[in-house]
Short mmCIF file of C-alpha atoms (C1' of nucleotides) in Angstrom, two decimals:
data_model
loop_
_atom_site.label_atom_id
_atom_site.label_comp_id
_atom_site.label_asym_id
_atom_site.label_seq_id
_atom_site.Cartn_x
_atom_site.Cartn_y
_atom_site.Cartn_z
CA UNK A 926 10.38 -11.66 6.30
CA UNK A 927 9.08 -8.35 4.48
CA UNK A 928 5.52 -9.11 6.10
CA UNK A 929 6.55 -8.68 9.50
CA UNK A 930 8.65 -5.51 9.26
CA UNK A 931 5.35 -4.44 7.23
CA UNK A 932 3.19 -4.96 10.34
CA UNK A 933 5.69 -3.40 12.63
CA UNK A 934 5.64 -0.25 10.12
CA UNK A 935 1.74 -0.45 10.26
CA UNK A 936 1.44 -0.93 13.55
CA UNK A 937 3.12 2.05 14.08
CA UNK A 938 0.22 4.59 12.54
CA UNK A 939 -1.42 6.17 15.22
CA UNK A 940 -5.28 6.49 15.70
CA UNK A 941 -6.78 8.88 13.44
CA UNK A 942 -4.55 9.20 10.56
CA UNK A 943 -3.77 6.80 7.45
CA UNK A 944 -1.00 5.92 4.98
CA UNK A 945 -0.24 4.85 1.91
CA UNK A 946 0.74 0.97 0.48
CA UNK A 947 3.77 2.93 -1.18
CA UNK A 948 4.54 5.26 1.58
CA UNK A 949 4.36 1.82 3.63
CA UNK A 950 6.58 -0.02 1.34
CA UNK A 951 9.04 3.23 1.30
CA UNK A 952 9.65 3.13 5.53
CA UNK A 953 10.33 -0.71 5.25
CA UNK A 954 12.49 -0.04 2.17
CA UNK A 955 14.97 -2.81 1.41
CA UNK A 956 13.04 -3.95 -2.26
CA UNK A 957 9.42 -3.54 -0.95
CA UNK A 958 6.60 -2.54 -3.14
CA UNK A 959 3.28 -1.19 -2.97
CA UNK A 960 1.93 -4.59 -3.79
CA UNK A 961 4.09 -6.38 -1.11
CA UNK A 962 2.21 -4.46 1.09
CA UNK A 963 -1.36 -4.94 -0.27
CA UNK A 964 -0.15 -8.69 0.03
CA UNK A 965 0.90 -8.68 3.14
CA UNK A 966 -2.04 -6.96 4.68
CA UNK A 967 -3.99 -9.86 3.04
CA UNK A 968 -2.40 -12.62 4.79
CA UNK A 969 -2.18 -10.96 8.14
CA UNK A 970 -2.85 -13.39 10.98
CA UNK A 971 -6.01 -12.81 12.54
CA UNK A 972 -4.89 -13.63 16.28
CA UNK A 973 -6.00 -10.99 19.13
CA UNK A 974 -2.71 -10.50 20.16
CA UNK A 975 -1.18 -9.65 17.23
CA UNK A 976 -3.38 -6.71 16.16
CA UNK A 977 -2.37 -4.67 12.91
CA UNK A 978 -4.20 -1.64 12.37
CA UNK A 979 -4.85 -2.68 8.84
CA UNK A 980 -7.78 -0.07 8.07
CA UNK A 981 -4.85 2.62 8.22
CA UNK A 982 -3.37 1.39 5.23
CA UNK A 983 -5.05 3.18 1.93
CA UNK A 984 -3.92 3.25 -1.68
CA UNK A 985 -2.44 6.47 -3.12
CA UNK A 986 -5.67 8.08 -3.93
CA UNK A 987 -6.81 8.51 -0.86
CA UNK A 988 -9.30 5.46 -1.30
CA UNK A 989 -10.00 2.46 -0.15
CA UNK A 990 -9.08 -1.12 -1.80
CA UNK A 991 -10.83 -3.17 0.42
CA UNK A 992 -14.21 -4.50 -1.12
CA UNK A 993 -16.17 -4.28 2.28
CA UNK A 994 -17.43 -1.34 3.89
CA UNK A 995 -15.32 -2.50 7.03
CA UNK A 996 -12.58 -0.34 6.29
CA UNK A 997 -14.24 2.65 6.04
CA UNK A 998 -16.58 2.32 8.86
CA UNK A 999 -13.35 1.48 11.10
CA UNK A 1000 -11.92 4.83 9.41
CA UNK A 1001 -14.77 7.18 10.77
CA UNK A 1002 -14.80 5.67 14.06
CA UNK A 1003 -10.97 6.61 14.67
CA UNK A 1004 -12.13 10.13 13.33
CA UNK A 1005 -11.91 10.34 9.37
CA UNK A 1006 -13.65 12.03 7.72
CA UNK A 1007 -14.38 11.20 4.32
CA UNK A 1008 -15.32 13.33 1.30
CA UNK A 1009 -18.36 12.53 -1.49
CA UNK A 1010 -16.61 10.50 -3.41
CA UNK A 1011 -15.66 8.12 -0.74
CA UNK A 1012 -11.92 8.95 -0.87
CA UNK A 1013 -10.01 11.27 2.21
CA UNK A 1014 -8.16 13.95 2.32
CA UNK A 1015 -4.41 12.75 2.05
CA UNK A 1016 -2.63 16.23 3.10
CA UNK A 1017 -4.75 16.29 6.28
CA UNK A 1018 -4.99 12.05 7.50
CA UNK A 1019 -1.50 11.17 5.65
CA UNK A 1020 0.76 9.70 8.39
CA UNK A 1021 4.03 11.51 8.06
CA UNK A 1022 6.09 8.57 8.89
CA UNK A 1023 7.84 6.99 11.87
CA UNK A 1024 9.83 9.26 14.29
CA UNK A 1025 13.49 8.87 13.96
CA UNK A 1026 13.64 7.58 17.32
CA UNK A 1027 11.00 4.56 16.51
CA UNK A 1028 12.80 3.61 12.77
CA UNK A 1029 16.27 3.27 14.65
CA UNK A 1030 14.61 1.14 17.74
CA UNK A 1031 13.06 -1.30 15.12
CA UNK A 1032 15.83 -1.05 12.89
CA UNK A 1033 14.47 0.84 9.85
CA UNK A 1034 15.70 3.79 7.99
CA UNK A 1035 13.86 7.26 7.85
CA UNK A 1036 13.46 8.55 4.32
CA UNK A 1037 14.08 12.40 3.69
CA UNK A 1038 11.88 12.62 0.98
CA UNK A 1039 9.24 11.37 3.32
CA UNK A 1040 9.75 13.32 5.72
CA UNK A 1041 10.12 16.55 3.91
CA UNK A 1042 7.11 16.02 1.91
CA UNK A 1043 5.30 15.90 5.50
CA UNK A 1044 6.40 18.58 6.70
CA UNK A 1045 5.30 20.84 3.67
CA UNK A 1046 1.94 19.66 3.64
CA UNK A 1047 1.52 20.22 8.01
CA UNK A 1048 2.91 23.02 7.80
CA UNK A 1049 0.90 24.53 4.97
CA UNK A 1050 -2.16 23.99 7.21
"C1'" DC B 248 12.97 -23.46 -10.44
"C1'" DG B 249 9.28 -21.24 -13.65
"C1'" DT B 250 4.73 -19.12 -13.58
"C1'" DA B 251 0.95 -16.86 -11.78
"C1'" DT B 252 -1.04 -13.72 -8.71
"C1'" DG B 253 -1.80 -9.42 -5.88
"C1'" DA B 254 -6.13 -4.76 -0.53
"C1'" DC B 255 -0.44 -1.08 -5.91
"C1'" DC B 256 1.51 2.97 -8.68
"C1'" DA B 257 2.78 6.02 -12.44
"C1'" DT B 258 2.03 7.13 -16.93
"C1'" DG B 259 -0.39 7.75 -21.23
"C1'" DC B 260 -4.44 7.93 -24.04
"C1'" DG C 1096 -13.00 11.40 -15.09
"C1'" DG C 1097 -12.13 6.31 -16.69
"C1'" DC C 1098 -9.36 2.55 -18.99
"C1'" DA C 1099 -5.04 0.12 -20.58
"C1'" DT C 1100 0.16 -0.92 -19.90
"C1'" DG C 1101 4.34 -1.74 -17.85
"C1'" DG C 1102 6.94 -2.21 -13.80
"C1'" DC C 1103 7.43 -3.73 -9.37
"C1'" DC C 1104 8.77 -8.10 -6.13
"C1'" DA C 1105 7.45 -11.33 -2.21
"C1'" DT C 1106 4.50 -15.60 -1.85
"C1'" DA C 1107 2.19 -19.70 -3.48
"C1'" DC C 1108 1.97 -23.67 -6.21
#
DNA sequence: CGTATGACCATGC
DNA sequence: GGCATGGCCATAC
């Protein structure tokens, strides 16, 4: 099932930083999509002990999808900072991506591009 | 098994 | 900046 290695990928985005539905659907590879993603966050089970950090998960314009204001308020509390127009700054909250170590203990497959994009942008600041 | 639907994305106007 | 298309592919019915 693509939704659970989803959540395990989601799951794995630390406090304080967000990704992507495509960056998302790129770590869990094997024919995932962007909209897989936004699908799967949609039907995640709402038991306590299965939490998902769901609020982590933003489209590729730094914005958020969600109707609610949920998301957002759940965003600031972890220590976002949004801008005017409601979206964040990607270079700074953009999760670089799972450690090597983590993708090989759960079985998934680091993706250069990923991870050299990353680096650019933390290095640049 | 065919169709419809998405918390999407890239591109083009 | 917004709006329209096409592509994407797992679920649901």
């Amino acid at each position: 099932m693509l939704k659970l290695r989803i959540y395990e990928v989601v799951r794995a985005v630390p406090s304080g930083m967000v990704s992507t539905y495509g960056d998302v659907a790129m770590i869990v590879g094997g024919g995932c999509d962007a909209r897989i993603v936004g699908y799967a966050l949609n039907a995640i089970p709402k038991t306590a002990d299965d939490p998902v950090p769901w609020q982590r998960i933003i489209n590729a314009q730094g914005g958020i999808s969600t109707k609610g204001l949920l998301q957002r308020k759940l965003l600031e509390d972890e220590g976002i900072v949004f801008e005017a127009d409601g979206r964040l700054s990607l270079p700074l909250f953009r999760w670089s991506g799972p450690t090597p170590e983590w993708a090989a203990d759960h079985g998934f497959t680091v993706l250069p591009s990923v991870q050299a994009d990353a680096g650019e942008q933390l290095g640049l600041f």
